[in-house]
mmCIF file of C-alpha atoms in Angstrom:
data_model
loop_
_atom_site.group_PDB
_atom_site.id
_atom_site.type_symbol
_atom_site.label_atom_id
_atom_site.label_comp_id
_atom_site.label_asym_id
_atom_site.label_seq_id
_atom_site.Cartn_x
_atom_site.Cartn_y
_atom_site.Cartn_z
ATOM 1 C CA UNK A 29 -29.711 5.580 28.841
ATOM 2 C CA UNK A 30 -30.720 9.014 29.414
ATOM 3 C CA UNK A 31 -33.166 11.029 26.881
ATOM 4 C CA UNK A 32 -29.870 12.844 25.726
ATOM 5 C CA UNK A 33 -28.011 9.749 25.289
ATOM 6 C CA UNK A 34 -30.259 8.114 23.030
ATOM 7 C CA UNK A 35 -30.304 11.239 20.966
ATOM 8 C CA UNK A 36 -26.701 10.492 20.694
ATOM 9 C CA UNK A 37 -26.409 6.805 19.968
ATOM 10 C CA UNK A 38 -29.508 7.883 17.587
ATOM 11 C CA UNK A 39 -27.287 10.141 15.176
ATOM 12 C CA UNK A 40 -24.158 7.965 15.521
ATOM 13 C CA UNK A 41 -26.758 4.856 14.360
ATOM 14 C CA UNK A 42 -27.392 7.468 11.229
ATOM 15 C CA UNK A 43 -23.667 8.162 10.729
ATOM 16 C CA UNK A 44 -22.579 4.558 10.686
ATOM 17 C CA UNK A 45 -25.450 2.805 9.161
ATOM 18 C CA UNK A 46 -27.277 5.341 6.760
ATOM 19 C CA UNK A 47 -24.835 7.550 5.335
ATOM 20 C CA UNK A 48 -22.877 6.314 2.419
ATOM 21 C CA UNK A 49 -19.945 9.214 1.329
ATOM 22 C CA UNK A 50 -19.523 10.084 -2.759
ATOM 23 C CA UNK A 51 -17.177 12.492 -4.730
ATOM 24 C CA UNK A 52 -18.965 15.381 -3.477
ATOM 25 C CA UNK A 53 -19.233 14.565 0.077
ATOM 26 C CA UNK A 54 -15.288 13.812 0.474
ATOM 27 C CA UNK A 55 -15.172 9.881 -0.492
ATOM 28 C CA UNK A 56 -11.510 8.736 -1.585
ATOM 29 C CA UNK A 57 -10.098 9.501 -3.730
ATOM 30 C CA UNK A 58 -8.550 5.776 -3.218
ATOM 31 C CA UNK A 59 -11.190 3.828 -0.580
ATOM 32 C CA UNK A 60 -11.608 0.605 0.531
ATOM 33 C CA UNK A 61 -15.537 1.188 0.821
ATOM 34 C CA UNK A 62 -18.008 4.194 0.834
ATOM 35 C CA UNK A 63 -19.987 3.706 4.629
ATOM 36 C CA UNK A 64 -19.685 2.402 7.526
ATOM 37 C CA UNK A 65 -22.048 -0.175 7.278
ATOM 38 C CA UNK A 66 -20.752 -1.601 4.022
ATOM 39 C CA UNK A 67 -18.171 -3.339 6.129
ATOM 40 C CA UNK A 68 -20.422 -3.965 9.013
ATOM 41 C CA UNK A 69 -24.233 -5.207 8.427
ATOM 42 C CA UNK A 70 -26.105 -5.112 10.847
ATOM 43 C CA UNK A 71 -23.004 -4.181 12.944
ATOM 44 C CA UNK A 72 -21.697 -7.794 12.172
ATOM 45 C CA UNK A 73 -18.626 -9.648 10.989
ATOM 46 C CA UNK A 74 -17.677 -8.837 7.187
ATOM 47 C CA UNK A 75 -16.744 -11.499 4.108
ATOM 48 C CA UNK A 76 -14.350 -11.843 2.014
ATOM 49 C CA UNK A 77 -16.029 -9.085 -0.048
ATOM 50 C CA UNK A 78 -15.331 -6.648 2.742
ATOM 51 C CA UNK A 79 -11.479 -8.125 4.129
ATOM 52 C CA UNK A 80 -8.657 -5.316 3.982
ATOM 53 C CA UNK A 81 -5.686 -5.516 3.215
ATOM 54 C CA UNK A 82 -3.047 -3.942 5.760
ATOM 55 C CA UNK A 83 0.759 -3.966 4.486
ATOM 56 C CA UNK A 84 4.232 -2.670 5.081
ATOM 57 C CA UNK A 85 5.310 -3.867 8.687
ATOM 58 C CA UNK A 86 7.504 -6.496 9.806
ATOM 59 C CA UNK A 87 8.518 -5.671 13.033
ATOM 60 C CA UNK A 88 8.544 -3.077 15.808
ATOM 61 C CA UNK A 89 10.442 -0.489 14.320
ATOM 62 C CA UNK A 90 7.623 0.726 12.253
ATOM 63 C CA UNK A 91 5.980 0.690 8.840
ATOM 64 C CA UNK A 92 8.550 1.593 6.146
ATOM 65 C CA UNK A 93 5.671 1.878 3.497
ATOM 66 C CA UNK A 94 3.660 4.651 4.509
ATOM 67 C CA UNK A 95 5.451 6.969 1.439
ATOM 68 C CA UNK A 96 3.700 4.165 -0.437
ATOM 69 C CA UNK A 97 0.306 4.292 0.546
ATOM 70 C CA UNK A 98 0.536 1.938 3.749
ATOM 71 C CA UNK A 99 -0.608 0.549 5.916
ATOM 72 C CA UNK A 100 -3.664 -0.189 4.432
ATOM 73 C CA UNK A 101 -4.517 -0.570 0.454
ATOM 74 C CA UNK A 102 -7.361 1.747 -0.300
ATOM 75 C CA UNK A 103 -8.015 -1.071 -3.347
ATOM 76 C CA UNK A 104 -10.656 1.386 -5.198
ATOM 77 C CA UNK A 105 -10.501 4.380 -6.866
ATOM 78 C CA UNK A 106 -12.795 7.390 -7.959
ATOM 79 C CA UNK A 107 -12.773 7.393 -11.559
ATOM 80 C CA UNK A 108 -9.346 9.134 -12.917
ATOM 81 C CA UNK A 109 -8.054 7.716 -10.226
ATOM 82 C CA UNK A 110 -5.783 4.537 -9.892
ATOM 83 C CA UNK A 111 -6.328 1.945 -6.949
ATOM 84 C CA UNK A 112 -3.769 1.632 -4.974
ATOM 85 C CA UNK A 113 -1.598 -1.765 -4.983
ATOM 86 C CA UNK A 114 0.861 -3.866 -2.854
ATOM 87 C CA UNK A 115 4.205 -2.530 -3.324
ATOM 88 C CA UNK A 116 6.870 -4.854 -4.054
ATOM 89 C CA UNK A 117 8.646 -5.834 -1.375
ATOM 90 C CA UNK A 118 5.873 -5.238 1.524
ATOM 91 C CA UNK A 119 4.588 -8.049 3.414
ATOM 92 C CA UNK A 120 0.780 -7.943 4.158
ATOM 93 C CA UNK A 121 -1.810 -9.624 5.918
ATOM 94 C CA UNK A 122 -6.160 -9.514 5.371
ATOM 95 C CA UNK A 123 -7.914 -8.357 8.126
ATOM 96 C CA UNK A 124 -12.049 -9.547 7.909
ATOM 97 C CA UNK A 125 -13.765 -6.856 9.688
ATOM 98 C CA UNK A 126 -15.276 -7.813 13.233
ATOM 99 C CA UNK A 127 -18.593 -7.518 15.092
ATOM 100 C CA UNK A 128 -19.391 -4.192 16.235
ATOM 101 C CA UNK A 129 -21.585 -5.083 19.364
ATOM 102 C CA UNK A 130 -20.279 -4.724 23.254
ATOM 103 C CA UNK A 131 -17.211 -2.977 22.322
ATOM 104 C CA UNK A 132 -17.908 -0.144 25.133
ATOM 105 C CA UNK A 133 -17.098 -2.639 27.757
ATOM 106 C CA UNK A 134 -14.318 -4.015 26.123
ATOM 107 C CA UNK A 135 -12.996 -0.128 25.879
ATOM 108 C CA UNK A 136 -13.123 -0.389 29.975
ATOM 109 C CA UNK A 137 -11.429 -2.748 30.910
ATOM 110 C CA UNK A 138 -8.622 -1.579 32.792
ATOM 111 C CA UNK A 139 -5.065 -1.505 32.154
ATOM 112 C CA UNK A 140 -4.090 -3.075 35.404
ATOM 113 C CA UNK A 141 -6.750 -5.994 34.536
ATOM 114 C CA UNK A 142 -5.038 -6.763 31.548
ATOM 115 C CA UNK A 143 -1.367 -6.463 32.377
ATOM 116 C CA UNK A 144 -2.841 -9.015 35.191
ATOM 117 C CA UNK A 145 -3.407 -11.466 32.468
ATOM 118 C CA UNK A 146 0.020 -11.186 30.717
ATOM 119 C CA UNK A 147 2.156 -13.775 31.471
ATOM 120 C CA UNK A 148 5.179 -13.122 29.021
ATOM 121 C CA UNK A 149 7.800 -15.792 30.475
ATOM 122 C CA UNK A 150 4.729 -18.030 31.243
ATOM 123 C CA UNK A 151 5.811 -18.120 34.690
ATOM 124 C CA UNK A 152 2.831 -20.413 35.440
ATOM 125 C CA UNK A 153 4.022 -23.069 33.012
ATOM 126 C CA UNK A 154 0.489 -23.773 31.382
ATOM 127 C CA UNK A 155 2.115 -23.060 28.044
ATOM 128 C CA UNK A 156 -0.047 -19.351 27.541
ATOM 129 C CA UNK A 157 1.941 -16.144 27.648
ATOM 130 C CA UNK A 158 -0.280 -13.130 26.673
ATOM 131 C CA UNK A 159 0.814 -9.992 26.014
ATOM 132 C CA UNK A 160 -0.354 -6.407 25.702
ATOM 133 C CA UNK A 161 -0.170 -4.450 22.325
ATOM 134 C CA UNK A 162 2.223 -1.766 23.202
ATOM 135 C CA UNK A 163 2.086 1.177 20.542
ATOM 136 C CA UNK A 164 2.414 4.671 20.264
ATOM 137 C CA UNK A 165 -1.203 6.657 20.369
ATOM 138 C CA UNK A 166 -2.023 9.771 18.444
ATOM 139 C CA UNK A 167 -1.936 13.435 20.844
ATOM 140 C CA UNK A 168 -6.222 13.919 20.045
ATOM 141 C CA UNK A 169 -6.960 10.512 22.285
ATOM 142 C CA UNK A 170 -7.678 11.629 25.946
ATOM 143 C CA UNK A 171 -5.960 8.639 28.587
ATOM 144 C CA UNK A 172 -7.922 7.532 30.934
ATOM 145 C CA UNK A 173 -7.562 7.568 34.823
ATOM 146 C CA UNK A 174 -5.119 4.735 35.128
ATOM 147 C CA UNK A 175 -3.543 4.267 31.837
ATOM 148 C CA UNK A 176 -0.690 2.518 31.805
ATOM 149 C CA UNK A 177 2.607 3.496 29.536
ATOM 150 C CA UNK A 178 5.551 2.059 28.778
ATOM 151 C CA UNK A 179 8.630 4.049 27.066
ATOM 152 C CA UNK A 180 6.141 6.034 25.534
ATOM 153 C CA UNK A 181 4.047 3.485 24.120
ATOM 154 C CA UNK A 182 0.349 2.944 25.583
ATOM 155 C CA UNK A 183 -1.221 -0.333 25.629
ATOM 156 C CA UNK A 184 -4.046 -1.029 22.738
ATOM 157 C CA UNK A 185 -6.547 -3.469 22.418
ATOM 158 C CA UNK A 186 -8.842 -2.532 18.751
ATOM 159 C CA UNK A 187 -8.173 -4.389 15.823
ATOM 160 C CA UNK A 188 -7.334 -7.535 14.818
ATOM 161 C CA UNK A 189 -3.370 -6.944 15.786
ATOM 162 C CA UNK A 190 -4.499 -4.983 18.962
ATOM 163 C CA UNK A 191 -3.221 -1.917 17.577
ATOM 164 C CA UNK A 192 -5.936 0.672 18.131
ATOM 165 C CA UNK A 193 -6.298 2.524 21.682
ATOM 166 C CA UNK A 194 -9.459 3.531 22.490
ATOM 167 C CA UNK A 195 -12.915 3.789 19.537
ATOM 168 C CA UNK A 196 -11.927 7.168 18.968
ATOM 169 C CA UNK A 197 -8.606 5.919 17.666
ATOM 170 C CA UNK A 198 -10.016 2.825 15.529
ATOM 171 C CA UNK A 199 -13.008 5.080 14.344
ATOM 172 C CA UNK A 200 -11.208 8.046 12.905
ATOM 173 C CA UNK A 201 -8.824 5.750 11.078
ATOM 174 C CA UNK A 202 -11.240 4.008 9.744
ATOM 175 C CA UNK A 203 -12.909 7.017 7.909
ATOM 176 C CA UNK A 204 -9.475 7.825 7.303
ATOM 177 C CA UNK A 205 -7.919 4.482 5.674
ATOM 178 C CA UNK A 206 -11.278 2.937 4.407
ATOM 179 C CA UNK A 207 -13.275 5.611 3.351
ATOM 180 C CA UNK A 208 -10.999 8.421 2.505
ATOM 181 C CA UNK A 209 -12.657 10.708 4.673
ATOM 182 C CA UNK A 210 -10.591 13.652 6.710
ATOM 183 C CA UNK A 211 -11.267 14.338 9.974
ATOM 184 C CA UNK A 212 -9.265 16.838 12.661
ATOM 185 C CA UNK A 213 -8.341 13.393 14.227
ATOM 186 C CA UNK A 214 -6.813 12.207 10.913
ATOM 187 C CA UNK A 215 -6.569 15.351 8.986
ATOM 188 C CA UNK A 216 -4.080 13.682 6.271
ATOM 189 C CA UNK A 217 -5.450 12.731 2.789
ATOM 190 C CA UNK A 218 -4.404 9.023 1.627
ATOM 191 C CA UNK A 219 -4.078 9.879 -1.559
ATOM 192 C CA UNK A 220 -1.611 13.154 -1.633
ATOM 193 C CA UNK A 221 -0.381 12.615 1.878
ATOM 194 C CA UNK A 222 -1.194 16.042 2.339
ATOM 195 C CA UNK A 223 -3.230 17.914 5.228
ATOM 196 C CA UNK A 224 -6.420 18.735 4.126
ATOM 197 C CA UNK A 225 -9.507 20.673 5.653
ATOM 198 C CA UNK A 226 -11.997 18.173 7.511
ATOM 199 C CA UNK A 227 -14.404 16.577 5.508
ATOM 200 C CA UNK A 228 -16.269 15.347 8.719
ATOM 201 C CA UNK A 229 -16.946 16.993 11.855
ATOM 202 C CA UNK A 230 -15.998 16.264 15.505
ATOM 203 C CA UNK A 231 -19.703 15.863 16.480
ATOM 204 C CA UNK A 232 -20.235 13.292 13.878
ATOM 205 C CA UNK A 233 -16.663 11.308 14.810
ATOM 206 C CA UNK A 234 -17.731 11.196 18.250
ATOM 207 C CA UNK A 235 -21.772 10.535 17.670
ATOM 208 C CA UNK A 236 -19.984 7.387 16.174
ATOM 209 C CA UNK A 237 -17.712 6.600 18.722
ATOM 210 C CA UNK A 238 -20.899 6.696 21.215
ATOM 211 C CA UNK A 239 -22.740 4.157 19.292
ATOM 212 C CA UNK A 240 -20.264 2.482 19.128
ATOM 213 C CA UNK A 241 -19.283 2.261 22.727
ATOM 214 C CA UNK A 242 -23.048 1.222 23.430
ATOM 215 C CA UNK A 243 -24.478 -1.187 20.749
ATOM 216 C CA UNK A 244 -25.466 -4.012 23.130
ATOM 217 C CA UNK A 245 -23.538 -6.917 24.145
ATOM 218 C CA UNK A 246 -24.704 -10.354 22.481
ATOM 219 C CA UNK A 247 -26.663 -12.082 24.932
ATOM 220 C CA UNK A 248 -26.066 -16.293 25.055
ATOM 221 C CA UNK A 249 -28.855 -18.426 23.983
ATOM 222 C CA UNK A 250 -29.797 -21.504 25.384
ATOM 223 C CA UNK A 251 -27.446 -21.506 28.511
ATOM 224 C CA UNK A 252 -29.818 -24.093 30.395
ATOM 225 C CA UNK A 253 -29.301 -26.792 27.367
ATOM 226 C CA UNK A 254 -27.395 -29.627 29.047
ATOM 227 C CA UNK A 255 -25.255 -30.276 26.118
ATOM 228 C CA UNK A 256 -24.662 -26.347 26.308
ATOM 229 C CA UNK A 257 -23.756 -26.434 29.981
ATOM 230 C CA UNK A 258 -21.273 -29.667 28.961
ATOM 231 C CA UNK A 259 -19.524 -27.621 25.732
ATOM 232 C CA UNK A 260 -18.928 -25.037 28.609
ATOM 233 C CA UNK A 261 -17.372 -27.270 30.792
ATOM 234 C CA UNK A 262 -15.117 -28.752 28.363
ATOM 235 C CA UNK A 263 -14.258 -25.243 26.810
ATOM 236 C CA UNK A 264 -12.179 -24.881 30.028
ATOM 237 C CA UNK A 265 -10.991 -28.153 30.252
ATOM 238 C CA UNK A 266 -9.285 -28.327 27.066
ATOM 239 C CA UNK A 267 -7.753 -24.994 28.357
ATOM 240 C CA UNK A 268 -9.609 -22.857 25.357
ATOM 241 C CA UNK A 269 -10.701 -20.964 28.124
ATOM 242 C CA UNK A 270 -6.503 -20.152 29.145
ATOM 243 C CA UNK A 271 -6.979 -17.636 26.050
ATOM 244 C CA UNK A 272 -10.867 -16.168 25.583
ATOM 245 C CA UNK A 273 -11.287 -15.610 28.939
ATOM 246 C CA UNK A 274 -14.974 -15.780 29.532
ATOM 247 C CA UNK A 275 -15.384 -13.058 32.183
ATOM 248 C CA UNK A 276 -14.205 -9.096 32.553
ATOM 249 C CA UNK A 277 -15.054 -6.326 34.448
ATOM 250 C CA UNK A 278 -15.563 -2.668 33.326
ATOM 251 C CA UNK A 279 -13.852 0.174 35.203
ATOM 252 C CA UNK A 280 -15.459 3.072 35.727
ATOM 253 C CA UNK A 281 -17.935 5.290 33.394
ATOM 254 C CA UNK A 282 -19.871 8.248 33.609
ATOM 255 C CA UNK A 283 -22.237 5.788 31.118
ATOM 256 C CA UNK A 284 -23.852 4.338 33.906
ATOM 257 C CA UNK A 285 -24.909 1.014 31.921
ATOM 258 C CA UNK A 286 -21.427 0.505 31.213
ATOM 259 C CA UNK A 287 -19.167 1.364 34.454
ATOM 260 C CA UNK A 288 -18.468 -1.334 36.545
ATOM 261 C CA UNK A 289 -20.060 -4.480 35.321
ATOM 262 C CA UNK A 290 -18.644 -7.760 34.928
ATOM 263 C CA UNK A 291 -19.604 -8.753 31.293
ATOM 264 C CA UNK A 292 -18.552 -12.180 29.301
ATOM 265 C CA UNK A 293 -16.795 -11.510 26.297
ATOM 266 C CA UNK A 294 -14.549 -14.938 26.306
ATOM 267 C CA UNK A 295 -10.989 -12.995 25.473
ATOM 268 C CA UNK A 296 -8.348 -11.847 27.393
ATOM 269 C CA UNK A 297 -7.621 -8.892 24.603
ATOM 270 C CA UNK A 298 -4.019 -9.904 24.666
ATOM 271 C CA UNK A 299 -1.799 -10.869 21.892
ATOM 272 C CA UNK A 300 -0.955 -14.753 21.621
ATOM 273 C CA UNK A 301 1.743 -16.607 19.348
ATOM 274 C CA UNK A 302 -0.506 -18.789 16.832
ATOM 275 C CA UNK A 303 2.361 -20.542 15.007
ATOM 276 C CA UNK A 304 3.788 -20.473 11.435
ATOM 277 C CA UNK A 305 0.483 -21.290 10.186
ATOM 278 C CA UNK A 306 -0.801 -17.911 10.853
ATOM 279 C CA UNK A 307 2.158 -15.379 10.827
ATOM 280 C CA UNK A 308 1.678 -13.487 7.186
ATOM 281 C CA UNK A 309 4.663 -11.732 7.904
ATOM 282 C CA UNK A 310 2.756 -8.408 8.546
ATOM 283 C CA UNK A 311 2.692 -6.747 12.285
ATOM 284 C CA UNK A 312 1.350 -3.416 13.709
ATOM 285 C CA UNK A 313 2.385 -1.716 17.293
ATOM 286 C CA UNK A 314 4.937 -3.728 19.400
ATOM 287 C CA UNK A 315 2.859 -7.020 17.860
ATOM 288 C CA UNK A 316 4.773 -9.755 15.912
ATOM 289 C CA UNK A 317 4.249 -10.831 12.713
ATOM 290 C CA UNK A 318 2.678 -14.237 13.940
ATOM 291 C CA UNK A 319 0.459 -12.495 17.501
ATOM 292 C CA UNK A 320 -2.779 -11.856 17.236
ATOM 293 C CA UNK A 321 -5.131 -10.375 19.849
ATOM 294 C CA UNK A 322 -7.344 -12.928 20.888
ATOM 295 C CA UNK A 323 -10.779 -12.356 18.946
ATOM 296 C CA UNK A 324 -13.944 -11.812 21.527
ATOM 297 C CA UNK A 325 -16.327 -14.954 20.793
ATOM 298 C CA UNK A 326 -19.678 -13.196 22.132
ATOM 299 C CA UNK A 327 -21.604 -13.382 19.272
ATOM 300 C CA UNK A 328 -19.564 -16.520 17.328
ATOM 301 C CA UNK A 329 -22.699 -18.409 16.310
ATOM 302 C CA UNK A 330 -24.789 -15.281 15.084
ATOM 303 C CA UNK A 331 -21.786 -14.401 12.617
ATOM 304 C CA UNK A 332 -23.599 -16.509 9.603
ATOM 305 C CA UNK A 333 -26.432 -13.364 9.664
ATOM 306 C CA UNK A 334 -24.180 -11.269 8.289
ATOM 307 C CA UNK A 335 -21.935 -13.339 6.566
ATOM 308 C CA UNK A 336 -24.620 -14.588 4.202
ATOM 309 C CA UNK A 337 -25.440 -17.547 5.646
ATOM 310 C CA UNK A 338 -21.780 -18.965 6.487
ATOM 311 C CA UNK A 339 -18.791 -18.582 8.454
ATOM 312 C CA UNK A 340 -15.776 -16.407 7.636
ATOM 313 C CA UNK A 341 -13.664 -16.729 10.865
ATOM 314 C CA UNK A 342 -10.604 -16.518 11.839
ATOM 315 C CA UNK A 343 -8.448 -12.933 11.223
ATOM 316 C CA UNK A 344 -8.750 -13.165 7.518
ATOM 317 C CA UNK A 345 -12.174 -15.224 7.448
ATOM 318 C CA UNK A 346 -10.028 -18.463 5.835
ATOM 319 C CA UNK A 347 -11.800 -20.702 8.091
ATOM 320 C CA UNK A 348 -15.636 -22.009 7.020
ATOM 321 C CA UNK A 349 -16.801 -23.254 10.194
ATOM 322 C CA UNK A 350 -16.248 -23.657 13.973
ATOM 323 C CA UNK A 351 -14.123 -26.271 13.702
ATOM 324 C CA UNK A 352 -11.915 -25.633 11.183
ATOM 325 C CA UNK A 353 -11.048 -22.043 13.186
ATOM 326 C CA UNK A 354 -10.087 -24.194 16.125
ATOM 327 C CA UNK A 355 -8.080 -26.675 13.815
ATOM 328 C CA UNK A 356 -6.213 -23.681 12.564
ATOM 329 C CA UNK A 357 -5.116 -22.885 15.951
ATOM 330 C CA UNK A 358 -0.959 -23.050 16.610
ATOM 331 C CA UNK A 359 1.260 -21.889 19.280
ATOM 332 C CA UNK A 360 0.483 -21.580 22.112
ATOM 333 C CA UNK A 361 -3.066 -22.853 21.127
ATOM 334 C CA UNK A 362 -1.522 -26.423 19.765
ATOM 335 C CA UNK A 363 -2.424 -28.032 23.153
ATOM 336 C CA UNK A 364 -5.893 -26.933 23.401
ATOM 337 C CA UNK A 365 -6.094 -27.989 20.200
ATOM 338 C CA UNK A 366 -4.886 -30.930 20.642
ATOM 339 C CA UNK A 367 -6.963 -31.414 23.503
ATOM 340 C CA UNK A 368 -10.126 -30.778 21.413
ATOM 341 C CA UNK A 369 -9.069 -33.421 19.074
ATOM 342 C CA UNK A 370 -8.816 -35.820 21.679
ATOM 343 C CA UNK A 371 -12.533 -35.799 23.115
ATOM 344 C CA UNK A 372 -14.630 -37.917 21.712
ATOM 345 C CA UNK A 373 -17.294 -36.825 18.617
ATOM 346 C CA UNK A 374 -19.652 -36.370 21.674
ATOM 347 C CA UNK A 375 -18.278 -33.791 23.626
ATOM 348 C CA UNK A 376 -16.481 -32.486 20.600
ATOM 349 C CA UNK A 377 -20.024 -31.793 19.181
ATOM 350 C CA UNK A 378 -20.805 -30.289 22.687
ATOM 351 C CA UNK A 379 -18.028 -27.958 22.686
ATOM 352 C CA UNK A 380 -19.248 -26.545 19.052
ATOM 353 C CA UNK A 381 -22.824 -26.429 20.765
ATOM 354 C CA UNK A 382 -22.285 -24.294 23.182
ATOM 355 C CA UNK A 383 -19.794 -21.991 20.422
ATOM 356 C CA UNK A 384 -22.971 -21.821 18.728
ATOM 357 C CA UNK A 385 -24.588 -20.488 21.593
ATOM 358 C CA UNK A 386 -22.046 -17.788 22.080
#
């Protein structure tokens, strides 16, 4: 990147990983947590110590809880404060928070490139029928050339529903809904419900946004192991590969490192049915209660670094290892699981080898 850019990625690193908000510097009243980082170390996955709690949807017609503090329980309060519960009645779901690395390239990829990928009558019969998170975007986002709408409704691809547009969208509701922090993007307190004067500024919101859009990719290690190479093969096979696609391409950028490149991310960013198992009854956007987007695996094997030493996978982190995430798997993801369950111990240990490597 250029001199300037650094700069930039230099005070968003500052914003997101040093500064930790209090009373005085516009924190909560209700919160969820008091920095960025708290959720994120070392711009990781989160544990159970860090999952949210999002509430109050069941279907496309919208979230009838917001008068009620939805969609997400801010589950801490300042003192004199109460923290905020369920409401009776509302469905919710936990959402463990993600890996923040190589999320600029997943902001690029096209519209057309992912509408590509939907198959919603599964017209090709392999038993996979992606779909796009349609869902209505807030007037501050700027569309990009090419954006593709749909009765009003963009399509998203942030979050573990798919809901968010773009990392301006997930970033100012996330100092919003977790921290209790105002912004001009999300000007509305979560506590009153009120409009309030910023407690952030644009340059800050956006010095975030830029790191976020270029923390590096996770890079795979050992890709010349032979039992690596094998896992790979029989990652496809089993049709895992139908799902978390393991190649995209960027559109364009005026971020030079970003625009254009062909990157491995192993999702299609589309939402998939994962059976009963999974559906807590809680939606967001045009998503139903049982889709979820297809989680990126880049970086699967490196999760235990900042989950203390183990796994927390899946959307709510109820899985402990590899293995029990793909055993979890429903749907449209029974075959492949089924197919995983059918190799032998060998190449099932080669398919978690080369997850590992991810």
């Amino acid at each position: 990147m250029t001199h300037e850019q650094n700069r930039r990625f230099l005070a968003g690193d500052v914003a997101f990983n040093d500064e930790v908000f209090t009373s005085g510097t516009g924190l909560g009243p209700v919160f969820v947590a008091t920095s960025c980082v708290a959720c994120h170390a070392g711009d990781g996955r989160g544990t159970p110590f860090t999952t949210l709690t999002r509430f109050g949807q069941i279907n496309e017609t919208g979230n009838t809880f917001l008068h009620l503090g939805g969609p997400q329980l801010q589950n801490r309060a300042l003192p004199g404060y109460a923290p905020e519960v369920v409401p009776p009645g509302a469905t919710f779901a936990r959402f463990t928070p993600p890996a923040n690395t190589g999320l600029g390239f997943i902001e690029l990829v096209s519209d057309t490139d992912l509408l590509a990928m939907a198959d919603p009558d599964d017209l090709d019969g392999d038993g996979i029928s992606g779909v796009p998170n349609w869902n209505y975007i807030p007037d501050y986002l700027n569309l990009p050339q090419g954006a593709v709408s749909q009765n009003g409704k963009y399509i998203c691809r942030f979050g573990r529903k798919g809901a968010a547009f773009d990392l301006l969208h997930q970033t100012a509701n996330a100092y919003n809904q977790d921290i209790g922090i105002t912004s001009s993007f999300e000007p509305v307190d979560t506590y009153t419900g009120l409009s309030i004067d910023p407690e952030i500024t644009d340059l800050t919101v956006r010095n975030v946004v830029f790191y976020l859009q270029t923390l590096k990719a996770p890079i795979q290690r050992n890709q010349n192991d032979a039992r690596v190479q094998q896992g790979k093969a029989l990652f496809s096979q089993i049709q895992c590969a139908a799902c978390h696609k393991p190649e995209l391409r960027t559109g364009y950028s005026a971020l030079s490192p970003l625009s254009n490149k062909n990157f491995y991310p192993y999702t299609d960013l589309l939402l998939h049915d994962m059976g009963p198992g999974l559906d807590d009854g809680y939606t967001e956007g045009s998503a139903k209660t049982y889709e979820w987007r297809t989680p990126p695996l880049w970086g699967l094997g490196l999760s235990p670094n900042s989950q203390g030493g183990n796994f927390f996978l899946m959307h709510d982190g109820r899985a402990r290892s590899i293995e029990q995430a793909i055993q979890l798997h429903g749907g449209e993801a029974a075959a492949s699981r089924s197919n995983y369950n059918n190799l032998s111990q060998q190449e099932r240990e080669a398919v978690l080898k080369f997850l590992n490597s991810l």
